[in-house]
Coordinates of C-alpha atoms in Angstrom, one line a residue:
Chain A
M828 CA -3.3 -29.9 70.8
T829 CA -7.1 -31.4 71.6
V830 CA -6.9 -32.4 67.2
T831 CA -4.6 -35.3 68.5
E832 CA -6.6 -37.0 71.4
Q833 CA -8.1 -39.7 70.8
P834 CA -12.1 -39.7 71.2
Q835 CA -13.4 -42.0 73.7
S836 CA -15.2 -44.4 71.0
M837 CA -12.0 -45.2 69.6
T838 CA -11.1 -47.7 72.4
R839 CA -14.2 -49.4 71.5
E840 CA -14.5 -52.1 68.9
G841 CA -14.4 -51.0 65.0
I842 CA -17.2 -51.3 62.7
T843 CA -18.4 -54.6 61.9
I844 CA -20.6 -55.3 59.2
R845 CA -22.6 -58.9 58.8
S846 CA -24.5 -60.3 55.7
L847 CA -25.3 -56.9 54.6
S848 CA -27.7 -56.6 51.5
K849 CA -29.4 -53.8 49.6
I850 CA -31.7 -54.5 47.2
Y851 CA -33.7 -51.3 45.4
D852 CA -37.2 -51.8 43.5
T853 CA -37.1 -50.6 39.9
A854 CA -39.9 -48.4 39.0
D855 CA -40.6 -51.4 36.7
G856 CA -41.5 -53.8 39.4
G857 CA -38.2 -55.5 39.3
E858 CA -35.4 -55.3 41.5
V859 CA -31.6 -54.3 41.5
V860 CA -29.2 -55.8 43.9
A861 CA -26.9 -52.9 45.1
L862 CA -24.9 -55.0 47.4
R863 CA -25.0 -58.8 48.5
N864 CA -24.1 -60.5 51.8
V865 CA -21.4 -57.8 52.7
D866 CA -19.1 -59.3 55.4
L867 CA -16.0 -57.1 56.9
Q868 CA -14.7 -56.3 60.4
I869 CA -12.9 -53.0 60.1
R870 CA -10.2 -52.0 62.9
P871 CA -10.3 -49.0 65.1
G872 CA -8.5 -46.4 63.4
E873 CA -7.7 -48.6 60.1
F874 CA -7.6 -46.7 57.0
V875 CA -10.0 -49.1 54.4
S876 CA -10.8 -48.3 50.9
F877 CA -13.4 -49.3 48.8
L878 CA -12.6 -50.0 45.4
G879 CA -14.5 -51.2 42.2
P880 CA -16.2 -50.2 38.9
S881 CA -19.5 -47.6 39.1
G882 CA -22.7 -49.9 40.1
C883 CA -20.6 -52.1 42.5
G884 CA -22.5 -50.4 45.5
K885 CA -19.6 -49.2 47.0
S886 CA -20.9 -45.8 47.4
T887 CA -24.6 -47.3 48.9
L888 CA -22.4 -49.3 51.6
L889 CA -20.6 -46.2 52.6
H890 CA -24.3 -44.3 52.6
I891 CA -25.8 -47.1 55.4
I892 CA -22.6 -47.0 57.0
A893 CA -23.7 -43.3 57.7
G894 CA -27.1 -43.9 58.5
L895 CA -28.3 -42.4 55.2
L896 CA -30.0 -45.3 53.4
P897 CA -31.8 -48.2 55.3
Q898 CA -30.2 -51.7 54.3
T899 CA -32.6 -54.8 53.1
T900 CA -31.1 -57.6 55.1
G901 CA -28.2 -57.4 57.7
T902 CA -26.4 -55.1 60.5
V903 CA -24.5 -52.2 60.6
D904 CA -22.6 -51.8 64.1
V905 CA -20.1 -48.5 64.6
F906 CA -18.5 -48.6 67.5
G907 CA -20.9 -50.8 69.4
T908 CA -24.5 -49.0 68.2
P909 CA -26.4 -49.6 65.3
A910 CA -25.8 -47.0 62.0
A911 CA -27.6 -43.9 62.4
P912 CA -27.2 -40.2 61.1
G913 CA -26.5 -37.4 63.4
R914 CA -23.6 -39.0 65.1
Q915 CA -20.7 -37.0 66.8
D916 CA -18.4 -39.8 66.2
S917 CA -18.6 -39.9 62.6
A918 CA -18.9 -37.7 59.6
I919 CA -19.1 -37.9 56.1
M920 CA -17.4 -36.5 53.4
L921 CA -19.0 -36.2 49.8
Q922 CA -17.9 -35.8 45.9
T923 CA -18.7 -32.1 46.1
P924 CA -17.5 -29.9 48.9
V925 CA -21.0 -28.6 49.7
L926 CA -19.9 -25.4 51.4
F927 CA -22.4 -22.9 51.8
P928 CA -21.6 -19.5 50.2
W929 CA -23.5 -17.3 52.8
R930 CA -21.4 -18.9 55.3
S931 CA -17.6 -17.9 55.7
V932 CA -15.1 -20.8 55.7
L933 CA -15.2 -20.3 59.1
D934 CA -19.1 -20.8 59.6
N935 CA -19.2 -23.6 57.5
I936 CA -16.8 -25.6 59.2
L937 CA -18.9 -24.9 62.4
L938 CA -22.1 -26.1 60.5
P939 CA -21.7 -29.5 62.2
V940 CA -21.3 -28.2 65.9
E941 CA -24.8 -25.9 65.3
I942 CA -26.8 -28.6 64.3
L943 CA -25.7 -31.0 66.8
G944 CA -25.8 -29.0 69.1
L945 CA -22.6 -28.9 70.6
D946 CA -20.2 -26.1 72.6
R947 CA -19.3 -23.4 69.7
S948 CA -16.8 -21.4 71.5
S949 CA -14.2 -24.6 72.3
A950 CA -15.4 -25.9 68.6
T951 CA -14.3 -22.6 67.5
A952 CA -10.8 -22.8 68.8
R953 CA -11.1 -26.6 67.1
A954 CA -12.1 -24.9 63.7
H955 CA -8.7 -23.2 63.8
E956 CA -6.4 -26.0 64.4
L957 CA -8.2 -27.6 61.7
L958 CA -7.7 -24.7 59.4
E959 CA -3.9 -24.5 60.4
L960 CA -3.8 -28.5 59.8
T961 CA -5.6 -27.8 56.3
H962 CA -3.1 -25.1 55.4
L963 CA -6.4 -22.6 55.6
T964 CA -5.4 -20.7 58.3
E965 CA -5.9 -17.0 56.5
F966 CA -9.1 -18.0 54.8
A967 CA -11.0 -18.3 58.0
Q968 CA -12.9 -15.4 57.1
K969 CA -13.1 -15.8 53.4
N970 CA -15.9 -16.4 51.2
V971 CA -16.1 -19.5 49.9
W972 CA -16.0 -18.5 46.2
E973 CA -12.6 -16.9 47.0
L974 CA -11.2 -20.3 47.4
S975 CA -9.9 -22.8 44.6
G976 CA -11.8 -26.3 44.1
G977 CA -8.6 -28.2 46.5
M978 CA -9.3 -25.2 49.3
R979 CA -13.2 -26.0 49.2
Q980 CA -12.3 -30.0 49.4
R981 CA -9.9 -29.0 52.4
V982 CA -12.2 -27.0 54.2
S983 CA -14.9 -29.9 53.6
L984 CA -12.8 -32.2 55.3
A985 CA -12.0 -29.6 58.0
R986 CA -15.9 -29.7 58.4
A987 CA -16.0 -33.1 59.1
L988 CA -13.3 -33.1 61.6
V989 CA -14.8 -30.7 63.8
T990 CA -16.6 -32.9 65.9
D991 CA -13.7 -34.9 66.6
P992 CA -15.1 -37.8 64.8
A993 CA -13.7 -41.4 65.1
L994 CA -15.1 -42.6 61.7
L995 CA -14.8 -40.2 58.6
L996 CA -16.5 -41.5 56.0
M997 CA -15.1 -40.0 52.3
D998 CA -17.4 -40.7 49.6
E999 CA -15.2 -40.2 46.7
P1000 CA -13.9 -36.9 47.5
F1001 CA -11.1 -35.9 45.3
S1002 CA -12.7 -37.6 41.9
A1003 CA -13.7 -34.0 41.0
L1004 CA -10.3 -32.5 41.3
D1005 CA -7.8 -32.0 38.6
E1006 CA -5.1 -34.8 38.7
F1007 CA -2.3 -32.4 40.5
T1008 CA -4.6 -31.3 43.0
R1009 CA -5.7 -34.8 44.1
E1010 CA -2.3 -35.9 44.5
R1011 CA -1.6 -33.0 47.1
L1012 CA -4.5 -33.8 48.7
N1013 CA -4.1 -37.3 48.9
I1014 CA -0.7 -36.7 50.4
E1015 CA -2.0 -34.3 52.9
L1016 CA -5.0 -36.6 54.0
A1017 CA -2.3 -39.6 54.5
R1018 CA -0.8 -37.1 56.7
L1019 CA -3.6 -36.2 58.8
H1020 CA -4.5 -40.0 58.9
E1021 CA -1.3 -40.8 60.3
E1022 CA -1.6 -37.9 62.7
L1023 CA -5.2 -38.0 64.2
G1024 CA -5.7 -41.8 63.8
R1025 CA -9.6 -42.1 62.6
T1026 CA -10.9 -44.9 61.4
T1027 CA -11.7 -43.8 57.9
L1028 CA -13.4 -45.4 55.1
F1029 CA -12.6 -44.2 51.6
V1030 CA -14.8 -45.0 48.4
T1031 CA -12.8 -44.4 44.9
H1032 CA -12.5 -46.1 41.7
N1033 CA -9.0 -45.0 41.4
I1034 CA -6.6 -48.1 42.3
S1035 CA -3.1 -46.1 43.2
E1036 CA -5.1 -43.7 45.6
A1037 CA -6.8 -46.6 47.5
V1038 CA -3.2 -48.2 47.7
F1039 CA -1.3 -44.9 48.9
L1040 CA -4.1 -44.5 51.2
S1041 CA -5.0 -47.8 52.7
D1042 CA -4.3 -50.7 55.3
R1043 CA -6.4 -52.2 53.2
V1044 CA -8.5 -52.0 49.8
V1045 CA -11.5 -54.0 49.6
C1046 CA -12.3 -54.8 45.9
M1047 CA -15.9 -54.7 44.7
R1048 CA -17.6 -55.9 41.5
P1049 CA -20.8 -54.6 40.1
R1050 CA -24.1 -56.5 39.7
P1051 CA -24.8 -57.8 42.2
G1052 CA -22.4 -55.4 44.0
E1053 CA -20.0 -58.0 46.0
V1054 CA -17.2 -57.8 48.0
I1055 CA -14.1 -60.0 45.7
D1056 CA -11.4 -59.4 47.8
V1057 CA -9.7 -57.8 50.1
I1058 CA -6.2 -56.7 50.0
D1059 CA -3.7 -55.9 52.9
I1060 CA -1.7 -53.4 51.7
A1061 CA 1.9 -54.0 52.5
L1062 CA 3.5 -50.4 52.4
P1063 CA 4.9 -48.6 55.6
R1064 CA 3.8 -46.4 57.9
P1065 CA 4.1 -43.2 58.3
R1066 CA 3.2 -42.8 54.5
S1067 CA 4.6 -40.0 52.5
A1068 CA 5.1 -38.5 48.6
E1069 CA 7.6 -41.0 48.2
H1070 CA 5.7 -44.0 48.3
L1071 CA 3.0 -43.0 45.7
A1072 CA 5.1 -44.3 43.0
S1073 CA 7.4 -46.9 45.4
A1074 CA 8.0 -49.8 44.1
A1075 CA 6.2 -51.4 46.8
A1076 CA 3.5 -48.9 46.1
I1077 CA 3.5 -50.3 42.5
E1078 CA 3.8 -53.9 43.4
N1079 CA 0.2 -53.8 45.7
E1080 CA -1.2 -51.8 42.8
G1081 CA -0.5 -55.2 41.3
L1082 CA -2.4 -57.2 43.8
V1083 CA -5.3 -54.7 43.4
R1084 CA -5.3 -54.8 39.9
E1085 CA -5.1 -58.9 39.6
A1086 CA -8.4 -58.6 42.2
I1087 CA -10.4 -56.8 40.0
A1088 CA -9.1 -57.7 36.5
E1089 CA -11.5 -58.8 35.0
Y1090 CA -14.4 -55.5 36.1
I1091 CA -11.5 -53.5 34.4
Chain B
M725 CA 2.1 -16.5 8.5
S726 CA 1.6 -19.5 10.9
T727 CA 4.1 -18.2 13.4
S728 CA 2.2 -14.3 13.1
T729 CA -1.3 -15.8 14.1
E730 CA 0.2 -17.8 16.8
L731 CA 1.6 -15.2 18.2
Q732 CA -1.4 -13.3 18.1
A733 CA -4.0 -16.0 18.9
P734 CA -3.4 -15.9 22.8
P735 CA -4.4 -13.0 24.4
T736 CA -2.4 -13.0 27.7
R737 CA -4.3 -12.8 31.0
K738 CA -2.7 -9.2 31.9
D739 CA -4.3 -7.9 28.6
T740 CA -8.1 -9.5 29.5
V741 CA -7.7 -7.9 33.2
T742 CA -6.9 -4.6 32.2
K743 CA -9.8 -4.6 29.5
A744 CA -12.5 -5.5 31.9
R745 CA -11.4 -3.3 34.6
R746 CA -10.7 -0.1 32.2
P747 CA -14.9 1.3 32.3
A748 CA -14.7 0.7 36.5
R749 CA -11.7 3.1 36.7
R750 CA -13.8 5.8 35.0
G751 CA -16.3 6.3 37.6
P752 CA -20.0 5.5 37.7
W753 CA -20.5 8.5 34.9
A754 CA -18.7 6.7 32.2
K755 CA -21.5 4.1 32.4
A756 CA -24.5 6.6 32.9
W757 CA -23.7 9.0 29.9
P758 CA -25.3 7.0 27.2
P759 CA -28.5 6.2 28.9
I760 CA -28.5 10.1 29.8
L761 CA -27.7 10.9 26.4
V762 CA -30.6 8.5 25.0
I763 CA -33.2 10.2 27.3
A764 CA -32.3 13.6 26.3
L765 CA -32.2 12.9 22.9
F766 CA -35.9 11.1 22.9
L767 CA -37.1 14.1 24.7
L768 CA -35.6 16.7 22.3
L769 CA -37.5 15.3 19.5
W770 CA -40.4 14.5 21.3
E771 CA -40.2 18.4 22.0
L772 CA -39.6 19.2 18.4
A773 CA -42.2 17.1 17.0
C774 CA -44.7 19.2 19.2
R775 CA -43.4 22.6 18.4
A776 CA -43.2 21.8 15.1
G777 CA -46.9 20.8 14.9
L778 CA -46.5 17.2 13.9
V779 CA -48.7 15.9 16.8
N780 CA -51.9 17.9 18.2
E781 CA -50.2 19.3 21.8
I782 CA -53.7 18.5 23.2
I783 CA -53.3 15.1 22.5
V784 CA -49.5 14.8 23.0
P785 CA -48.2 17.4 25.4
P786 CA -44.5 18.6 24.8
P787 CA -42.1 17.2 27.7
S788 CA -41.7 21.0 28.7
D789 CA -45.3 21.3 29.5
V790 CA -45.2 18.2 31.2
A791 CA -42.2 19.3 33.3
V792 CA -43.9 22.6 33.9
S793 CA -47.0 20.6 35.2
L794 CA -44.9 18.7 37.4
V795 CA -43.1 20.9 39.0
S796 CA -46.7 23.2 39.7
M797 CA -48.0 20.2 41.3
L798 CA -45.1 19.6 43.8
D799 CA -46.8 22.5 45.7
K800 CA -50.1 21.2 45.9
A801 CA -51.5 19.1 48.9
Y802 CA -53.9 16.9 46.3
F803 CA -50.7 15.8 44.5
W804 CA -48.8 14.6 47.6
E805 CA -52.3 13.2 49.1
A806 CA -52.9 11.1 46.0
T807 CA -49.3 10.0 45.9
W808 CA -49.1 9.2 49.6
V809 CA -52.6 7.2 49.4
T810 CA -50.8 5.1 46.5
M811 CA -48.0 4.4 47.7
A812 CA -49.6 3.0 50.9
E813 CA -51.7 0.6 48.8
T814 CA -48.5 -0.2 46.7
I815 CA -46.3 -1.0 49.6
A816 CA -49.2 -2.6 52.1
G817 CA -50.2 -5.3 49.2
F818 CA -46.8 -5.9 48.5
L819 CA -45.7 -6.8 51.9
I820 CA -49.1 -8.6 52.3
G821 CA -48.5 -10.4 49.0
V822 CA -44.7 -11.2 49.7
I823 CA -45.4 -12.7 53.3
L824 CA -48.2 -14.6 52.6
A825 CA -46.6 -16.2 49.4
W826 CA -43.3 -16.7 51.2
A827 CA -45.3 -18.7 53.9
I828 CA -47.7 -20.5 52.0
G829 CA -45.0 -21.5 49.3
T830 CA -42.7 -22.6 52.0
A831 CA -45.4 -25.1 53.4
L832 CA -46.6 -26.2 50.3
G833 CA -43.0 -26.8 48.9
M834 CA -42.4 -28.8 52.1
Y835 CA -44.2 -31.7 51.1
D836 CA -43.7 -33.1 47.7
W837 CA -47.6 -34.5 47.4
A838 CA -48.6 -30.7 48.4
K839 CA -46.3 -29.5 45.3
T840 CA -48.1 -31.6 43.2
A841 CA -51.4 -30.8 44.2
F842 CA -51.2 -26.9 44.2
Y843 CA -48.6 -26.5 41.4
P844 CA -51.0 -26.7 38.4
I845 CA -53.6 -24.3 40.4
V846 CA -50.9 -21.6 41.2
V847 CA -49.7 -21.8 37.6
G848 CA -53.2 -21.3 36.4
F849 CA -53.6 -18.1 39.0
Q850 CA -50.3 -17.0 37.3
I851 CA -51.1 -17.2 33.4
T852 CA -54.5 -15.1 34.5
P853 CA -54.4 -11.6 34.0
R854 CA -55.0 -11.0 37.8
V855 CA -56.4 -7.3 36.9
A856 CA -59.5 -8.7 35.8
L857 CA -60.2 -9.2 39.5
A858 CA -60.4 -5.7 40.1
P859 CA -63.7 -5.1 39.5
L860 CA -64.6 -7.9 41.7
F861 CA -62.7 -6.7 44.5
L862 CA -64.6 -3.4 44.1
T863 CA -67.7 -5.1 44.9
W864 CA -66.6 -7.1 47.4
F865 CA -64.3 -4.5 49.6
G866 CA -65.7 -1.3 48.2
F867 CA -64.2 1.9 47.0
G868 CA -61.5 2.6 49.7
L869 CA -58.2 1.5 50.6
T870 CA -58.8 -2.4 51.5
S871 CA -60.0 -3.1 47.4
K872 CA -56.5 -1.5 46.1
V873 CA -54.6 -3.2 48.6
V874 CA -56.3 -6.8 48.1
M875 CA -55.5 -6.0 44.4
A876 CA -51.8 -5.2 44.6
A877 CA -51.3 -8.1 47.2
T878 CA -53.2 -10.4 44.9
I879 CA -51.3 -9.1 41.5
C880 CA -47.7 -10.0 43.6
F881 CA -48.8 -13.0 45.5
F882 CA -48.1 -15.5 42.5
P883 CA -45.2 -14.9 41.2
V884 CA -43.4 -14.7 44.5
L885 CA -45.3 -17.7 45.3
L886 CA -44.2 -19.9 42.5
N887 CA -40.6 -18.9 43.0
V888 CA -40.4 -19.7 46.5
M889 CA -41.8 -23.5 45.4
V890 CA -39.2 -23.6 42.6
G891 CA -36.6 -22.1 44.5
M892 CA -37.1 -25.4 47.4
D893 CA -36.2 -27.3 44.6
T894 CA -33.0 -26.1 43.3
V895 CA -31.1 -27.0 46.5
D896 CA -28.4 -29.0 45.9
K897 CA -28.5 -32.8 46.2
N898 CA -25.4 -33.8 48.4
A899 CA -26.2 -30.5 50.6
R900 CA -29.7 -32.0 51.7
T901 CA -27.5 -35.4 51.9
L902 CA -25.2 -33.6 54.4
M903 CA -27.9 -32.2 56.7
R904 CA -29.3 -35.2 56.9
S905 CA -26.0 -36.9 58.0
L906 CA -25.7 -34.4 60.7
G907 CA -29.1 -35.5 62.0
A908 CA -30.7 -32.1 61.0
S909 CA -34.6 -31.4 61.9
R910 CA -36.7 -30.4 59.0
W911 CA -36.9 -27.0 60.5
E912 CA -33.1 -26.9 60.7
E913 CA -32.3 -28.1 57.1
Y914 CA -35.1 -25.1 56.4
R915 CA -33.6 -22.5 58.1
K916 CA -29.6 -23.2 57.4
L917 CA -30.0 -24.8 53.9
V918 CA -33.1 -24.3 52.4
L919 CA -34.2 -20.6 52.9
P920 CA -30.9 -19.1 51.8
S921 CA -30.4 -21.6 49.1
S922 CA -33.8 -20.4 47.4
L923 CA -33.3 -16.8 48.4
P924 CA -31.4 -15.7 45.2
L925 CA -34.9 -16.9 43.6
I926 CA -37.3 -15.6 46.0
F927 CA -35.8 -11.9 45.8
A928 CA -35.9 -12.5 42.0
G929 CA -39.8 -12.6 42.4
I930 CA -40.0 -10.2 45.2
K931 CA -38.2 -7.5 42.5
N932 CA -41.0 -8.1 40.2
A933 CA -43.5 -8.0 43.1
I934 CA -42.7 -4.3 43.8
T935 CA -43.4 -3.4 40.4
L936 CA -46.5 -5.6 40.2
A937 CA -47.7 -4.3 43.2
L938 CA -48.0 -0.6 42.1
I939 CA -50.0 -1.8 38.6
G940 CA -52.0 -3.7 41.2
A941 CA -53.2 -0.4 42.6
I942 CA -53.4 2.0 39.9
V943 CA -55.5 -0.4 37.9
A944 CA -57.6 -1.0 41.2
E945 CA -58.1 3.0 41.4
F946 CA -59.0 3.2 37.8
V947 CA -62.1 0.5 38.2
G948 CA -63.1 2.4 41.3
A949 CA -61.9 4.9 43.9
S950 CA -62.5 8.6 45.4
R951 CA -58.1 9.0 46.1
G952 CA -54.7 8.0 44.5
M953 CA -52.6 9.1 41.6
G954 CA -55.0 6.7 39.5
V955 CA -57.9 8.7 40.6
L956 CA -55.7 11.8 39.7
I957 CA -54.3 10.6 36.0
K958 CA -58.1 10.0 35.4
S959 CA -59.6 13.2 36.7
L960 CA -56.8 15.4 34.6
N961 CA -57.7 13.5 31.8
F962 CA -61.4 14.3 32.2
Q963 CA -60.1 17.7 32.0
L964 CA -58.6 17.6 29.2
D965 CA -55.2 18.8 31.0
V966 CA -52.8 15.8 29.5
A967 CA -50.2 17.3 30.5
G968 CA -51.2 17.1 34.2
G969 CA -51.7 13.4 33.4
F970 CA -48.4 13.0 32.0
A971 CA -46.9 14.5 35.0
V972 CA -48.4 12.2 37.4
I973 CA -47.3 9.4 34.8
V974 CA -43.7 10.8 35.2
A975 CA -44.3 10.7 38.9
L976 CA -45.6 7.0 39.2
M977 CA -42.3 6.0 37.3
I978 CA -39.9 8.1 39.4
F979 CA -41.8 6.4 42.5
G980 CA -41.7 3.1 40.9
L981 CA -38.3 3.3 40.4
I982 CA -37.8 4.5 44.0
L983 CA -39.6 1.3 45.4
Y984 CA -37.8 -1.1 42.7
W985 CA -33.9 0.4 44.1
I986 CA -35.2 0.0 47.5
V987 CA -36.3 -3.7 47.0
E988 CA -32.8 -3.8 44.4
Y989 CA -30.6 -2.7 47.9
I990 CA -32.1 -4.8 50.3
D991 CA -31.7 -7.5 47.9
S992 CA -27.9 -7.0 47.2
K993 CA -27.6 -6.9 51.1
V994 CA -29.2 -9.7 51.4
V995 CA -28.3 -12.5 48.9
F996 CA -24.7 -10.9 48.5
W997 CA -23.3 -14.2 47.3
R998 CA -25.5 -14.0 44.3
S999 CA -23.2 -13.3 41.8
H1000 CA -21.0 -16.0 42.8
T1001 CA -22.9 -19.0 42.4

């Protein structure tokens, strides 16, 4: 299955962030330091969560890595080239599913293929594989308003994966969903990560979600946005539902909570 | 007491669904008969008022006279000629107005500075009663069809323009972020996101425009023309054939409705997702 093939760029180095800062000018002439001196090295295939309260710059960081925002100082290298939008090897998933009601589920998934100018017939085959992986096989020709919130976010995930990106950026993708749907999607995401092995950067403010999914959790603080600690998660892989509330998971959550204790 | 309220309070899902579906099962006639009844009652009261001598038949003829006039007009060449002229003016003006509004609105909406710069003047024209321009158009473009087409186009231009511009502002921010992350060009972003996103509002403006175009054509004919339904109404009134005047107005209503239904049908096919957003 083409879905599980390793893309070329994965063999290259991962993501390197060096002395990255982002400063916003406010309307009254002041400055807001959204990010200060972020240094990170992310290995290919790694699942890294960015955790922190609102205003800690975790979303800003993800948008800079996606090439959607320019940094003020520092560098971001994605697989050896500077971060930029419109790359085939990186895809972003946002808080809302952003599906177009004038397109069928399948055509929504194929949107990146059209814009990046890739071969549609091979992408269609891949889209069908992704529909199968996300348990949406029978919904390919459905309208998006016929889907539940969780299903919509799964379509959004399939759309992000359709170009076979080596890097998957996820900006609080399940935060608008109810707790049950969120947990089910987290289990599915963990399984997909085991199967596909894509480098994944996951922004969240949910500690147990971060621990369950990640190899490492980058803990951040607000005003100014800074990395305060990077916690290695000692949970075995492959991860599945039983790791959600295991003793080891709870122990790791404790470590994370300790790191960000003063910002809770 | 509390037990009985608890038992009654939450209506089951099944109940709600059955109730909601009931009118649909009886077919379209279930929905059609109340308006038919109201129209029939209205015509009946009107007829009775005339027959009883409550109103002067020269001023307000009974509906039966209007119907007779209308039927007799249907095989008159002058009636169909007038209809053809007015419909041609309306449709030509509508198409020109809508296409220009779409093109100019899109161009203005693409750039924030253009939007800011032109928005007040657009709103200004939108508020001005554009029929006031009809005498001016008559002097500029003459007695022929042109001045009527220009009037119809002008009157439907601004509401569509405004909706095109506002529609471009209603595009979901996250959707724009997604398109930018894919490296979409301005044109791709317009074609694949902005245009379809704003279609519901654009079509709301277009549905408005078709009725406005007909108003524009008729008013322009009143102001100065030699052919068309507006001219026909005026000359029948001068001849004190008030029933004939009413008959033309009824015909105008029917043709206006047909045009509106055509646009509404196109809208339901193009913006098929409207009721789901």
